[in-house]
Amino acid sequence: MDEREKLEHDLKAKEKELRKISAMMGKLEKREREKDEKIRRLQKERNALESLYIKVRKELELSNRSRKRVAEENAGLSQWYAGVIAYLVSEFVGGSLSLRDAYAWLERYEYKISENTTKDVWEVTTREVKDNEHESGGPAAEDAGAG
C-alpha cells in the first residue's frame, strides 16, 4: 500500500469510529434526556405528595385540637352532672341511691328534662313505657311539647 491508500484506509477507519462515537453520544444524550424527564416527573410527584402531606397534617392537627376541646368540654359537663347528681342524692334520697332501682326506673320510664329559666328550675316530664316502646326523646318528649 502506498501512502495515499493507507491514509484513505485510516480516514475510513476514523470515520467509522466517529460514526460509532456519534451513535453512542446520541444514545447517551437520549438517556440523559429521559433521566432529566424522569427527574422532573418525580419532582412534580414529590411536590404534589408534599402538598398533600401538609394538607393532611393540618387537617389532623385541627382534628386533634377539636377532639381535645370536645373531650375537655365533655369532662367539664360530666363533672357538672356528677355534682348535680350528688346534690340530688344527698338532698332528696338521704345520701344513697340504689343503682338497681335507678336502672329499673330507666327501663320503666321515658323522660324529658327541660330548663325553665324564668323559675330557675328543671322540669321533668315522665311517661311509663310499654314493652318495646322505649326510646330516648320519644312520646314523653312529644307529650311535653303538646302540653
PDB file of C-alpha atoms in Angstrom:
ATOM      1  CA  MET A   1       0.000   0.000   0.000  1.00  0.00           C
ATOM      2  CA  ASP A   2       1.174   3.337  -0.795  1.00  0.00           C
ATOM      3  CA  GLU A   3       0.854   6.343   1.419  1.00  0.00           C
ATOM      4  CA  ARG A   4      -2.389   7.506  -0.180  1.00  0.00           C
ATOM      5  CA  GLU A   5      -4.183   4.174   0.254  1.00  0.00           C
ATOM      6  CA  LYS A   6      -3.005   3.962   3.819  1.00  0.00           C
ATOM      7  CA  LEU A   7      -4.367   7.444   4.542  1.00  0.00           C
ATOM      8  CA  GLU A   8      -7.719   6.594   2.889  1.00  0.00           C
ATOM      9  CA  HIS A   9      -7.909   3.425   4.935  1.00  0.00           C
ATOM     10  CA  ASP A  10      -7.122   5.365   8.144  1.00  0.00           C
ATOM     11  CA  LEU A  11      -9.681   8.002   7.150  1.00  0.00           C
ATOM     12  CA  LYS A  12     -12.383   5.366   6.628  1.00  0.00           C
ATOM     13  CA  ALA A  13     -11.491   3.764   9.967  1.00  0.00           C
ATOM     14  CA  LYS A  14     -11.640   7.130  11.691  1.00  0.00           C
ATOM     15  CA  GLU A  15     -14.993   7.920  10.005  1.00  0.00           C
ATOM     16  CA  LYS A  16     -16.327   4.547  11.134  1.00  0.00           C
ATOM     17  CA  GLU A  17     -15.080   5.212  14.671  1.00  0.00           C
ATOM     18  CA  LEU A  18     -16.604   8.700  14.520  1.00  0.00           C
ATOM     19  CA  ARG A  19     -19.971   7.238  13.465  1.00  0.00           C
ATOM     20  CA  LYS A  20     -19.814   4.790  16.395  1.00  0.00           C
ATOM     21  CA  ILE A  21     -18.936   7.566  18.816  1.00  0.00           C
ATOM     22  CA  SER A  22     -21.648   9.775  17.336  1.00  0.00           C
ATOM     23  CA  ALA A  23     -24.226   6.987  17.729  1.00  0.00           C
ATOM     24  CA  MET A  24     -23.057   6.380  21.313  1.00  0.00           C
ATOM     25  CA  MET A  25     -23.304  10.116  22.028  1.00  0.00           C
ATOM     26  CA  GLY A  26     -26.842  10.186  20.572  1.00  0.00           C
ATOM     27  CA  LYS A  27     -27.865   7.271  22.770  1.00  0.00           C
ATOM     28  CA  LEU A  28     -26.197   8.893  25.768  1.00  0.00           C
ATOM     29  CA  GLU A  29     -27.971  12.203  25.118  1.00  0.00           C
ATOM     30  CA  LYS A  30     -31.286  10.360  24.755  1.00  0.00           C
ATOM     31  CA  ARG A  31     -30.687   8.575  28.084  1.00  0.00           C
ATOM     32  CA  GLU A  32     -29.796  11.883  29.712  1.00  0.00           C
ATOM     33  CA  ARG A  33     -32.997  13.486  28.363  1.00  0.00           C
ATOM     34  CA  GLU A  34     -35.041  10.523  29.631  1.00  0.00           C
ATOM     35  CA  LYS A  35     -33.362  10.757  33.037  1.00  0.00           C
ATOM     36  CA  ASP A  36     -33.986  14.519  33.164  1.00  0.00           C
ATOM     37  CA  GLU A  37     -37.658  13.965  32.256  1.00  0.00           C
ATOM     38  CA  LYS A  38     -37.942  11.262  34.902  1.00  0.00           C
ATOM     39  CA  ILE A  39     -36.313  13.556  37.480  1.00  0.00           C
ATOM     40  CA  ARG A  40     -38.765  16.370  36.610  1.00  0.00           C
ATOM     41  CA  ARG A  41     -41.714  13.955  36.808  1.00  0.00           C
ATOM     42  CA  LEU A  42     -40.530  12.612  40.175  1.00  0.00           C
ATOM     43  CA  GLN A  43     -40.002  16.158  41.466  1.00  0.00           C
ATOM     44  CA  LYS A  44     -43.579  17.037  40.425  1.00  0.00           C
ATOM     45  CA  GLU A  45     -44.878  13.916  42.173  1.00  0.00           C
ATOM     46  CA  ARG A  46     -42.827  14.715  45.276  1.00  0.00           C
ATOM     47  CA  ASN A  47     -44.160  18.285  45.330  1.00  0.00           C
ATOM     48  CA  ALA A  48     -47.728  17.034  44.947  1.00  0.00           C
ATOM     49  CA  LEU A  49     -47.206  14.495  47.731  1.00  0.00           C
ATOM     50  CA  GLU A  50     -45.627  17.123  49.983  1.00  0.00           C
ATOM     51  CA  SER A  51     -48.612  19.403  49.407  1.00  0.00           C
ATOM     52  CA  LEU A  52     -50.990  16.571  50.193  1.00  0.00           C
ATOM     53  CA  TYR A  53     -48.968  15.641  53.286  1.00  0.00           C
ATOM     54  CA  ILE A  54     -49.040  19.233  54.544  1.00  0.00           C
ATOM     55  CA  LYS A  55     -52.803  19.422  53.930  1.00  0.00           C
ATOM     56  CA  VAL A  56     -53.450  16.125  55.731  1.00  0.00           C
ATOM     57  CA  ARG A  57     -51.132  17.120  58.603  1.00  0.00           C
ATOM     58  CA  LYS A  58     -53.013  20.425  59.047  1.00  0.00           C
ATOM     59  CA  GLU A  59     -56.358  18.590  58.978  1.00  0.00           C
ATOM     60  CA  LEU A  60     -55.042  16.116  61.557  1.00  0.00           C
ATOM     61  CA  GLU A  61     -53.836  18.937  63.801  1.00  0.00           C
ATOM     62  CA  LEU A  62     -57.233  20.639  63.516  1.00  0.00           C
ATOM     63  CA  SER A  63     -58.987  17.345  64.227  1.00  0.00           C
ATOM     64  CA  ASN A  64     -56.775  16.698  67.256  1.00  0.00           C
ATOM     65  CA  ARG A  65     -57.446  20.199  68.613  1.00  0.00           C
ATOM     66  CA  SER A  66     -61.196  19.736  68.059  1.00  0.00           C
ATOM     67  CA  ARG A  67     -61.133  16.291  69.667  1.00  0.00           C
ATOM     68  CA  LYS A  68     -59.203  17.653  72.645  1.00  0.00           C
ATOM     69  CA  ARG A  69     -61.614  20.592  73.011  1.00  0.00           C
ATOM     70  CA  VAL A  70     -64.647  18.264  72.859  1.00  0.00           C
ATOM     71  CA  ALA A  71     -63.034  15.913  75.379  1.00  0.00           C
ATOM     72  CA  GLU A  72     -62.395  18.834  77.749  1.00  0.00           C
ATOM     73  CA  GLU A  73     -65.976  20.070  77.320  1.00  0.00           C
ATOM     74  CA  ASN A  74     -67.321  16.554  77.938  1.00  0.00           C
ATOM     75  CA  ALA A  75     -65.150  16.191  81.029  1.00  0.00           C
ATOM     76  CA  GLY A  76     -66.464  19.524  82.329  1.00  0.00           C
ATOM     77  CA  LEU A  77     -70.061  18.522  81.626  1.00  0.00           C
ATOM     78  CA  SER A  78     -69.548  15.117  83.225  1.00  0.00           C
ATOM     79  CA  GLN A  79     -68.126  16.733  86.331  1.00  0.00           C
ATOM     80  CA  TRP A  80     -71.012  19.209  86.457  1.00  0.00           C
ATOM     81  CA  TYR A  81     -73.641  16.466  86.045  1.00  0.00           C
ATOM     82  CA  ALA A  82     -71.881  14.331  88.659  1.00  0.00           C
ATOM     83  CA  GLY A  83     -72.137  17.305  91.017  1.00  0.00           C
ATOM     84  CA  VAL A  84     -75.845  17.732  90.261  1.00  0.00           C
ATOM     85  CA  ILE A  85     -76.465  14.021  90.846  1.00  0.00           C
ATOM     86  CA  ALA A  86     -74.536  14.176  94.110  1.00  0.00           C
ATOM     87  CA  TYR A  87     -76.658  17.149  95.211  1.00  0.00           C
ATOM     88  CA  LEU A  88     -79.921  15.437  94.274  1.00  0.00           C
ATOM     89  CA  VAL A  89     -78.964  12.184  96.002  1.00  0.00           C
ATOM     90  CA  SER A  90     -77.798  13.934  99.161  1.00  0.00           C
ATOM     91  CA  GLU A  91     -80.798  16.292  99.382  1.00  0.00           C
ATOM     92  CA  PHE A  92     -83.688  14.136  98.190  1.00  0.00           C
ATOM     93  CA  VAL A  93     -82.726  10.488  98.645  1.00  0.00           C
ATOM     94  CA  GLY A  94     -80.998  10.720 102.001  1.00  0.00           C
ATOM     95  CA  GLY A  95     -77.417  10.317 100.767  1.00  0.00           C
ATOM     96  CA  SER A  96     -77.607   6.981  98.959  1.00  0.00           C
ATOM     97  CA  LEU A  97     -79.256   5.784  95.771  1.00  0.00           C
ATOM     98  CA  SER A  98     -79.748   2.196  94.699  1.00  0.00           C
ATOM     99  CA  LEU A  99     -78.320   1.780  91.215  1.00  0.00           C
ATOM    100  CA  ARG A 100     -80.553  -1.254  90.719  1.00  0.00           C
ATOM    101  CA  ASP A 101     -83.615   0.912  91.430  1.00  0.00           C
ATOM    102  CA  ALA A 102     -82.268   3.676  89.162  1.00  0.00           C
ATOM    103  CA  TYR A 103     -81.708   1.242  86.264  1.00  0.00           C
ATOM    104  CA  ALA A 104     -85.156  -0.288  86.809  1.00  0.00           C
ATOM    105  CA  TRP A 105     -86.708   3.189  86.743  1.00  0.00           C
ATOM    106  CA  LEU A 106     -84.862   3.973  83.487  1.00  0.00           C
ATOM    107  CA  GLU A 107     -86.284   0.785  81.975  1.00  0.00           C
ATOM    108  CA  ARG A 108     -89.855   1.679  83.032  1.00  0.00           C
ATOM    109  CA  TYR A 109     -89.946   5.368  82.137  1.00  0.00           C
ATOM    110  CA  GLU A 110     -89.171   7.755  79.345  1.00  0.00           C
ATOM    111  CA  TYR A 111     -88.267  11.217  80.443  1.00  0.00           C
ATOM    112  CA  LYS A 112     -87.603  14.686  79.183  1.00  0.00           C
ATOM    113  CA  ILE A 113     -85.723  17.300  81.172  1.00  0.00           C
ATOM    114  CA  SER A 114     -86.361  20.911  80.232  1.00  0.00           C
ATOM    115  CA  GLU A 115     -84.985  24.041  81.797  1.00  0.00           C
ATOM    116  CA  ASN A 116     -87.433  26.701  82.932  1.00  0.00           C
ATOM    117  CA  THR A 117     -85.251  29.789  83.072  1.00  0.00           C
ATOM    118  CA  THR A 118     -87.986  32.053  84.412  1.00  0.00           C
ATOM    119  CA  LYS A 119     -88.344  29.887  87.521  1.00  0.00           C
ATOM    120  CA  ASP A 120     -84.663  28.846  87.523  1.00  0.00           C
ATOM    121  CA  VAL A 121     -85.627  25.163  87.744  1.00  0.00           C
ATOM    122  CA  TRP A 122     -85.548  21.995  85.727  1.00  0.00           C
ATOM    123  CA  GLU A 123     -88.848  20.415  84.886  1.00  0.00           C
ATOM    124  CA  VAL A 124     -89.054  16.673  84.312  1.00  0.00           C
ATOM    125  CA  THR A 125     -91.771  15.052  82.248  1.00  0.00           C
ATOM    126  CA  THR A 126     -92.040  11.276  82.549  1.00  0.00           C
ATOM    127  CA  ARG A 127     -94.140   8.628  80.886  1.00  0.00           C
ATOM    128  CA  GLU A 128     -94.258   4.947  81.664  1.00  0.00           C
ATOM    129  CA  VAL A 129     -93.354   2.922  78.612  1.00  0.00           C
ATOM    130  CA  LYS A 130     -94.815  -0.304  77.395  1.00  0.00           C
ATOM    131  CA  ASP A 131     -92.741  -3.249  76.121  1.00  0.00           C
ATOM    132  CA  ASN A 132     -90.512  -2.443  73.093  1.00  0.00           C
ATOM    133  CA  GLU A 133     -91.592   1.210  73.163  1.00  0.00           C
ATOM    134  CA  HIS A 134     -88.591   2.671  74.996  1.00  0.00           C
ATOM    135  CA  GLU A 135     -86.845   5.466  73.092  1.00  0.00           C
ATOM    136  CA  SER A 136     -84.969   8.457  74.410  1.00  0.00           C
ATOM    137  CA  GLY A 137     -86.842  11.605  73.445  1.00  0.00           C
ATOM    138  CA  GLY A 138     -89.887   9.572  72.382  1.00  0.00           C
ATOM    139  CA  PRO A 139     -93.521  10.143  73.383  1.00  0.00           C
ATOM    140  CA  ALA A 140     -92.630  11.720  76.749  1.00  0.00           C
ATOM    141  CA  ALA A 141     -90.845  14.457  74.867  1.00  0.00           C
ATOM    142  CA  GLU A 142     -93.785  14.741  72.476  1.00  0.00           C
ATOM    143  CA  ASP A 143     -96.292  14.850  75.344  1.00  0.00           C
ATOM    144  CA  ALA A 144     -94.260  17.598  77.000  1.00  0.00           C
ATOM    145  CA  GLY A 145     -94.250  19.616  73.773  1.00  0.00           C
ATOM    146  CA  ALA A 146     -98.012  19.203  73.317  1.00  0.00           C
ATOM    147  CA  GLY A 147     -98.874  20.131  76.951  1.00  0.00           C
TER     148      GLY A 147
END
